[in-house]
Amino acid sequence: MAKKIDPREFRQCMGRFATGVTIVTSEMNGDVRGMTANAFLSVSLEPPLVLVSVGHKAQMYTFLQKSKRYGVSILNEDQMNLSNHFAGGHDPELKVPFVRHDDMPLIEGAVAHIVTDVVDEVLAGDHTLFIGEVKYLNSHALRPLLFYGGNYSELSVDLAPSSYAW
Ligand code: FAD
């Protein structure tokens, strides 16, 4: 019989996948919400689709089910405080630098902004994958915030033009 996967070992193993850090935002009837997420990825080029995986315990889960629209801000290396804040480490002193594009609140100074309409919701265990069709994007050659092994990190190399085409 296959060995049952230990949740701690699973988290540790998946934490070896280095990622960026995003803040997913959404707005409904003037109510703005944000949540830190690194389970974010590009899904399709035609049509342009992305997804974010949201845990069912997160407030953002029920919010996105209703709002059907979300923004993604890919954080820069100086925005760790924002990541902590939007991961539940509420900082009452923090003034969140929101900026608005395509009628969506996003984080000012981020490496990239993406705004999507939710086109599909896929139930996946204790998370739901919110698949969004990209309606707006911008990006800048800034240094990103990274997450690896349960810790924040930064790029140790200079930014260079992409040499990988596929
Ligand atoms: P809450 O916990 O209620 O709110 C989150 C925080 O955002 C609170 O501090 C709140 O004050 C603040 N906030 C919300 N809206 C605003 C606003 N308009 N203005 C100012 N502050 C506001 N969870 C996932 O489901 N998927 C992931 O991919 C994921 N990746 C993560 C990656 C990292 C690096 C970290 C640190 C955490 C990740 N999490 C992920 C966990 C997730 O960020 C937390 O569980 C988070 O607390 C869930 O938020 P919530 O929707 O329950 O909202």
XYZ file of N, CA and C and ligand atoms in Angstrom:
551
model
N 0.842 -1.209 0.000
C 0.000 0.000 0.000
C 0.874 1.256 0.000
N 0.475 2.277 -0.761
C 1.277 3.518 -0.835
C 1.316 4.199 0.528
N 2.466 4.786 0.863
C 2.648 5.477 2.138
C 1.808 6.762 2.143
N 1.095 7.026 3.260
C 0.322 8.270 3.366
C 1.303 9.438 3.453
N 1.021 10.486 2.682
C 1.934 11.639 2.666
C 1.722 12.471 3.927
N 2.816 12.722 4.624
C 2.771 13.542 5.842
C 2.632 15.019 5.439
N 1.596 15.726 5.979
C 1.365 17.115 5.562
C 2.580 18.027 5.770
N 3.333 17.788 6.856
C 4.503 18.639 7.135
C 5.588 18.424 6.084
N 5.762 17.140 5.727
C 6.765 16.794 4.719
C 6.354 17.372 3.355
N 5.029 17.331 3.102
C 4.493 17.866 1.845
C 4.786 19.370 1.749
N 4.494 20.094 2.834
C 4.746 21.549 2.863
C 6.229 21.839 2.658
N 7.063 21.041 3.356
C 8.510 21.254 3.275
C 9.002 21.016 1.841
N 8.491 19.947 1.239
C 8.901 19.608 -0.133
C 8.454 20.701 -1.107
N 7.191 21.141 -1.007
C 6.681 22.161 -1.931
C 7.366 23.504 -1.716
N 7.822 23.731 -0.475
C 8.546 24.966 -0.163
C 9.886 25.060 -0.865
N 10.357 23.936 -1.429
C 11.621 23.932 -2.188
C 11.428 24.485 -3.597
N 10.172 24.782 -3.933
C 9.890 25.408 -5.232
C 9.926 26.916 -4.997
N 10.972 27.567 -5.502
C 11.134 29.012 -5.291
C 10.092 29.774 -6.101
N 9.459 30.729 -5.470
C 8.421 31.512 -6.162
C 8.628 33.003 -5.906
N 7.842 33.798 -6.621
C 7.684 35.198 -6.268
C 6.586 35.293 -5.217
N 6.227 36.510 -4.868
C 5.149 36.734 -3.894
C 4.184 37.744 -4.512
N 2.894 37.435 -4.427
C 1.893 38.354 -4.966
C 0.914 38.776 -3.874
N 0.251 39.885 -4.132
C -0.950 40.216 -3.362
C -2.113 40.209 -4.334
N -3.085 39.345 -4.010
C -4.299 39.239 -4.817
C -5.309 40.204 -4.208
N -5.875 41.059 -5.048
C -6.853 42.036 -4.564
C -8.180 41.853 -5.285
N -9.234 42.317 -4.633
C -10.542 42.298 -5.281
C -11.395 43.385 -4.642
N -12.419 43.778 -5.355
C -13.288 44.839 -4.851
C -14.732 44.506 -5.189
N -15.622 44.766 -4.238
C -17.048 44.539 -4.480
C -17.827 45.608 -3.732
N -18.650 46.370 -4.425
C -19.452 47.443 -3.815
C -18.602 48.361 -2.940
N -17.402 48.700 -3.415
C -16.533 49.623 -2.696
C -15.717 48.982 -1.582
N -15.935 47.692 -1.306
C -15.181 46.968 -0.264
C -13.948 46.334 -0.915
N -12.747 46.762 -0.482
C -11.487 46.274 -1.066
C -10.875 45.233 -0.136
N -10.444 44.098 -0.690
C -9.770 43.051 0.094
C -8.457 42.672 -0.580
N -7.499 42.214 0.235
C -6.224 41.749 -0.306
C -5.753 40.532 0.446
N -4.973 39.683 -0.239
C -4.424 38.466 0.385
C -3.092 38.116 -0.271
N -2.110 37.798 0.541
C -0.817 37.352 0.021
C -0.948 35.945 -0.563
N -0.388 35.727 -1.746
C -0.454 34.404 -2.378
C 0.803 34.142 -3.210
N 1.318 32.913 -3.107
C 2.391 32.528 -4.036
C 1.962 31.353 -4.918
N 0.755 30.801 -4.684
C 0.231 29.751 -5.560
C -0.457 30.430 -6.738
N 0.357 31.089 -7.534
C -0.106 31.879 -8.681
C 0.697 31.435 -9.889
N 0.033 31.226 -11.024
C 0.780 30.850 -12.223
C 0.064 31.218 -13.508
N 0.872 31.268 -14.545
C 0.379 31.492 -15.891
C -0.156 30.156 -16.414
N -1.343 30.172 -17.058
C -2.004 28.927 -17.458
C -2.052 28.763 -18.974
N -2.408 29.829 -19.696
C -2.614 29.727 -21.146
C -2.236 31.051 -21.801
N -1.699 30.949 -23.040
C -1.359 32.173 -23.789
C -2.553 32.659 -24.605
N -3.301 31.710 -25.197
C -4.440 32.068 -26.056
C -5.666 31.250 -25.679
N -6.585 31.764 -24.911
C -6.625 33.111 -24.372
C -5.644 33.245 -23.193
N -5.271 34.480 -22.836
C -4.344 34.669 -21.722
C -5.029 34.384 -20.382
N -4.614 33.266 -19.763
C -5.225 32.850 -18.496
C -4.159 32.711 -17.414
N -4.527 33.049 -16.190
C -3.682 32.821 -15.014
C -4.555 32.131 -13.973
N -3.913 31.629 -12.909
C -4.737 31.129 -11.808
C -4.099 31.443 -10.477
N -4.971 31.550 -9.472
C -4.515 31.644 -8.088
C -5.291 30.595 -7.299
N -4.555 29.881 -6.430
C -5.160 28.835 -5.604
C -5.433 29.416 -4.220
N -6.701 29.408 -3.817
C -7.083 30.061 -2.554
C -7.672 29.023 -1.588
N -7.134 28.989 -0.381
C -7.601 28.061 0.650
C -9.016 28.404 1.103
N -9.782 27.372 1.441
C -11.192 27.598 1.804
C -11.368 28.304 3.143
N -10.284 28.367 3.950
C -10.391 29.080 5.230
C -10.164 30.581 5.048
N -9.626 30.977 3.897
C -9.333 32.399 3.669
C -10.622 33.167 3.385
N -10.691 34.373 3.930
C -11.832 35.263 3.640
C -11.929 35.512 2.127
N -10.761 35.545 1.492
C -10.705 35.848 0.060
C -11.461 34.806 -0.768
N -11.576 33.587 -0.224
C -12.251 32.511 -0.963
C -13.720 32.880 -1.248
N -14.461 33.228 -0.207
C -15.879 33.558 -0.414
C -16.013 34.893 -1.150
N -15.041 35.796 -0.917
C -15.090 37.106 -1.572
C -14.971 36.938 -3.100
N -13.990 36.126 -3.548
C -13.776 35.945 -4.997
C -14.931 35.195 -5.658
N -15.572 34.318 -4.891
C -16.720 33.599 -5.445
C -17.822 34.565 -5.842
N -17.884 35.699 -5.102
C -18.933 36.687 -5.396
C -18.429 37.766 -6.360
N -17.207 38.257 -6.162
C -16.738 39.410 -6.949
C -16.437 39.026 -8.394
N -15.958 37.759 -8.612
C -15.682 37.234 -9.964
C -14.621 38.036 -10.726
N -13.765 38.748 -9.980
C -12.748 39.580 -10.618
C -11.615 39.718 -9.622
N -10.353 39.633 -10.099
C -9.261 39.891 -9.161
C -8.061 40.528 -9.854
N -7.248 41.193 -9.032
C -6.005 41.777 -9.498
C -4.853 41.061 -8.825
N -3.701 41.048 -9.485
C -2.500 40.439 -8.914
C -1.384 41.463 -8.989
N -0.717 41.719 -7.852
C 0.453 42.595 -7.829
C 1.644 41.732 -7.444
N 2.615 41.633 -8.330
C 3.837 40.853 -8.052
C 4.790 41.785 -7.303
N 5.084 41.424 -6.046
C 5.786 42.361 -5.159
C 7.262 42.529 -5.507
N 7.769 43.733 -5.213
C 9.206 43.960 -5.365
C 9.900 43.644 -4.037
N 11.243 43.575 -4.088
C 11.998 43.074 -2.925
C 11.876 43.961 -1.684
N 11.371 45.183 -1.838
C 11.207 46.073 -0.675
C 9.798 46.001 -0.084
N 8.971 45.066 -0.551
C 7.564 45.038 -0.139
C 7.211 43.861 0.783
N 8.212 43.367 1.518
C 8.001 42.253 2.443
C 6.969 42.614 3.529
N 6.995 43.885 3.965
C 6.042 44.319 5.003
C 4.604 44.188 4.498
N 4.404 44.454 3.211
C 3.055 44.325 2.636
C 2.655 42.852 2.560
N 3.614 42.004 2.197
C 3.334 40.564 2.148
C 2.905 40.073 3.524
N 3.641 40.450 4.568
C 3.294 40.020 5.934
C 1.928 40.544 6.344
N 1.660 41.807 6.023
C 0.382 42.414 6.380
C -0.775 41.645 5.739
N -0.663 41.373 4.450
C -1.768 40.724 3.726
C -1.789 39.205 3.932
N -0.831 38.694 4.722
C -0.853 37.270 5.096
C -1.456 37.110 6.489
N -2.044 38.171 7.011
C -2.726 38.081 8.308
C -1.973 38.754 9.444
N -0.726 39.166 9.186
C 0.052 39.853 10.223
C -0.289 41.328 10.245
N -1.559 41.617 10.432
C -2.105 42.973 10.327
C -1.226 44.024 11.012
N -0.802 45.045 10.240
C -0.014 46.151 10.793
C -0.893 47.401 10.770
N -1.408 47.830 11.937
C -2.337 48.953 11.970
C -1.694 50.270 11.521
N -0.361 50.340 11.586
C 0.361 51.572 11.197
C 0.560 51.666 9.684
N 0.428 50.529 9.014
C 0.781 50.474 7.584
C -0.231 51.211 6.721
N 0.290 52.107 5.879
C -0.581 52.757 4.907
C -0.375 52.014 3.592
N -1.379 51.255 3.185
C -1.223 50.426 1.982
C -1.242 51.320 0.737
N -0.162 51.250 -0.082
C -0.084 52.114 -1.266
C -0.884 51.549 -2.445
N -2.206 51.748 -2.400
C -3.040 51.259 -3.506
C -2.936 52.187 -4.716
N -2.987 51.593 -5.902
C -3.074 52.344 -7.150
C -4.184 51.648 -7.949
N -4.849 52.362 -8.850
C -5.983 51.759 -9.547
C -5.692 51.646 -11.050
N -5.852 50.438 -11.587
C -5.773 50.211 -13.038
C -6.966 49.356 -13.433
N -7.580 49.672 -14.579
C -8.723 48.906 -15.077
C -9.778 48.713 -13.967
N -9.963 49.767 -13.191
C -10.951 49.783 -12.119
C -10.706 48.703 -11.056
N -9.420 48.421 -10.801
C -9.065 47.426 -9.779
C -7.982 48.005 -8.869
N -8.150 47.965 -7.555
C -7.077 48.405 -6.659
C -5.912 47.412 -6.702
N -4.702 47.943 -6.886
C -3.495 47.120 -6.964
C -2.441 47.775 -6.085
N -1.315 47.100 -5.872
C -0.275 47.630 -4.994
C 0.713 48.475 -5.807
N 0.831 49.722 -5.408
C 1.739 50.647 -6.098
C 3.187 50.172 -5.956
N 3.970 50.331 -7.031
C 5.400 49.997 -6.970
C 5.689 48.525 -7.198
N 4.651 47.721 -7.511
C 4.865 46.291 -7.737
C 5.636 46.072 -9.043
N 6.247 44.899 -9.171
C 6.998 44.517 -10.374
C 6.038 44.376 -11.564
N 4.839 43.884 -11.298
C 3.840 43.719 -12.359
C 2.445 43.774 -11.763
N 1.509 44.212 -12.596
C 0.086 44.245 -12.235
C -0.694 43.461 -13.290
N -1.654 42.679 -12.850
C -2.514 41.911 -13.758
C -3.933 42.053 -13.226
N -4.879 42.284 -14.133
C -6.294 42.334 -13.733
C -7.046 41.287 -14.546
N -7.864 40.491 -13.870
C -8.547 39.391 -14.559
C -10.039 39.333 -14.216
N -10.784 38.735 -15.136
C -12.159 38.307 -14.872
C -12.120 36.810 -14.605
N -12.772 36.347 -13.547
C -12.778 34.912 -13.245
C -13.634 34.198 -14.293
N -13.025 33.200 -14.990
C -13.770 32.461 -16.019
C -14.033 31.018 -15.600
N -13.347 30.561 -14.556
C -13.579 29.196 -14.071
C -13.109 29.065 -12.620
N -13.778 28.204 -11.873
C -13.384 27.907 -10.485
C -13.307 26.396 -10.361
N -12.121 25.899 -10.050
C -11.917 24.452 -9.989
C -11.653 24.054 -8.531
N -12.542 23.212 -8.006
C -12.370 22.730 -6.631
C -11.199 21.757 -6.609
N -10.245 21.995 -5.708
C -9.063 21.126 -5.619
C -8.766 20.891 -4.142
N -9.361 19.843 -3.564
C -9.161 19.540 -2.144
C -9.644 20.675 -1.275
N -8.749 21.182 -0.403
C -9.149 22.271 0.508
C -8.880 23.653 -0.082
N -8.578 23.709 -1.383
C -8.378 24.982 -2.095
C -9.303 25.029 -3.324
N -9.503 26.228 -3.856
C -10.161 26.388 -5.158
C -9.236 27.175 -6.067
N -9.110 26.703 -7.318
C -8.282 27.386 -8.310
C -9.174 28.390 -9.039
N -8.872 29.668 -8.872
C -9.638 30.712 -9.560
C -8.894 31.049 -10.849
N -9.455 30.618 -11.970
C -8.821 30.861 -13.268
C -9.345 32.184 -13.804
N -8.416 33.085 -14.121
C -8.812 34.418 -14.552
C -8.312 34.721 -15.955
N -9.171 35.334 -16.765
C -8.746 35.799 -18.098
C -8.183 37.207 -17.942
N -6.967 37.409 -18.444
C -6.259 38.676 -18.240
C -6.895 39.781 -19.094
N -7.246 40.891 -18.435
C -7.882 42.028 -19.110
C -6.965 43.242 -19.142
N -5.961 43.254 -18.266
C -5.047 44.398 -18.174
C -3.740 43.892 -17.583
N -2.623 44.409 -18.086
C -1.345 44.088 -17.436
C -0.321 45.185 -17.667
N 0.636 45.279 -16.758
C 1.823 46.111 -16.939
C 2.951 45.459 -16.154
N 4.197 45.711 -16.573
C 5.319 45.147 -15.812
C 6.528 46.052 -15.941
N 7.407 45.949 -14.956
C 8.581 46.822 -14.876
C 9.799 45.985 -14.491
N 10.985 46.400 -14.984
C 12.219 45.660 -14.677
C 12.699 46.015 -13.270
N 11.912 45.599 -12.274
C 12.273 45.837 -10.864
C 12.697 44.507 -10.247
N 13.374 44.566 -9.113
C 13.831 43.338 -8.455
C 12.685 42.757 -7.623
N 12.345 41.467 -7.868
C 11.185 40.874 -7.182
C 11.502 40.356 -5.786
N 10.459 40.272 -4.961
C 10.549 39.574 -3.674
C 10.392 38.078 -3.980
N 11.213 37.242 -3.341
C 11.140 35.792 -3.560
C 10.728 35.085 -2.267
N 10.237 33.856 -2.402
C 9.866 33.035 -1.242
C 10.411 31.637 -1.484
N 11.220 31.148 -0.529
C 11.843 29.823 -0.682
C 12.058 29.196 0.692
N 11.659 27.951 0.835
C 11.880 27.233 2.089
C 11.230 27.914 3.281
N 10.090 28.589 3.036
C 9.372 29.251 4.128
C 9.958 30.589 4.533
N 10.912 31.107 3.732
C 11.532 32.402 4.034
C 11.521 33.314 2.809
N 11.525 34.609 3.091
C 11.665 35.572 2.007
C 13.115 35.593 1.547
N 13.304 35.947 0.274
C 14.649 36.037 -0.268
C 14.659 37.085 -1.380
N 15.851 37.306 -1.920
C 15.996 38.279 -3.019
C 16.874 37.668 -4.097
N 16.781 38.191 -5.312
C 17.665 37.738 -6.390
C 19.093 38.137 -6.052
N 20.042 37.217 -6.301
C 21.438 37.578 -6.031
C 22.178 37.878 -7.330
N 21.440 37.886 -8.441
C 22.065 38.171 -9.746
C 21.502 39.481 -10.296
N 22.225 40.071 -11.247
C 21.732 41.285 -11.898
C 20.559 40.929 -12.799
N 19.623 41.870 -12.955
C 18.523 41.661 -13.894
C 19.092 41.714 -15.305
N 18.707 40.741 -16.153
C 19.190 40.716 -17.540
C 18.007 40.473 -18.447
N 18.098 40.878 -19.744
C 16.993 40.596 -20.658
C 16.802 39.082 -20.779
N 15.551 38.642 -21.004
C 15.266 37.213 -21.094
C 16.044 36.576 -22.234
N 16.664 35.409 -21.977
C 17.393 34.701 -23.035
C 16.669 33.409 -23.385
N 15.469 33.234 -22.832
C 14.734 31.986 -23.028
C 13.474 32.268 -23.830
N 13.412 31.713 -25.045
C 12.218 31.924 -25.877
C 11.592 30.574 -26.181
N 10.291 30.464 -26.002
C 9.636 29.202 -26.344
C 8.278 29.451 -26.939
P -7.507 38.234 6.282
O -6.563 37.299 6.985
O -8.735 38.702 6.943
O -6.755 39.509 5.728
C -5.427 39.435 5.353
C -4.724 40.688 5.805
O -4.940 41.684 4.818
C -5.181 41.277 7.131
O -4.024 41.691 7.844
C -6.034 42.461 6.715
O -5.937 43.536 7.646
C -5.358 42.878 5.420
N -6.279 43.544 4.490
C -7.276 42.970 3.764
N -7.880 43.880 3.004
C -7.269 45.084 3.252
C -7.441 46.415 2.767
N -8.404 46.735 1.884
N -6.610 47.379 3.214
C -5.640 47.091 4.126
N -5.438 45.875 4.637
C -6.234 44.861 4.202
N -3.021 31.421 1.070
C -3.683 30.909 -0.004
O -4.880 30.581 0.110
N -3.072 30.756 -1.224
C -1.767 31.088 -1.419
O -1.264 30.963 -2.527
C -1.043 31.616 -0.305
N 0.247 31.967 -0.454
C 0.930 32.536 0.580
C 2.249 32.935 0.379
C 2.977 33.538 1.399
C 4.406 33.966 1.141
C 2.341 33.749 2.653
C 3.118 34.415 3.760
C 1.028 33.359 2.877
C 0.303 32.736 1.832
N -1.034 32.343 1.991
C -1.723 31.793 0.936
C -1.726 32.510 3.272
C -2.670 33.740 3.242
O -1.988 34.911 2.820
C -3.227 33.996 4.671
O -3.878 32.827 5.112
C -4.161 35.196 4.696
O -4.315 35.629 6.052
C -5.533 34.899 4.169
O -6.221 36.110 4.123
P -7.786 36.226 4.271
O -8.378 36.264 2.892
O -8.296 35.163 5.198
O -7.958 37.645 4.869
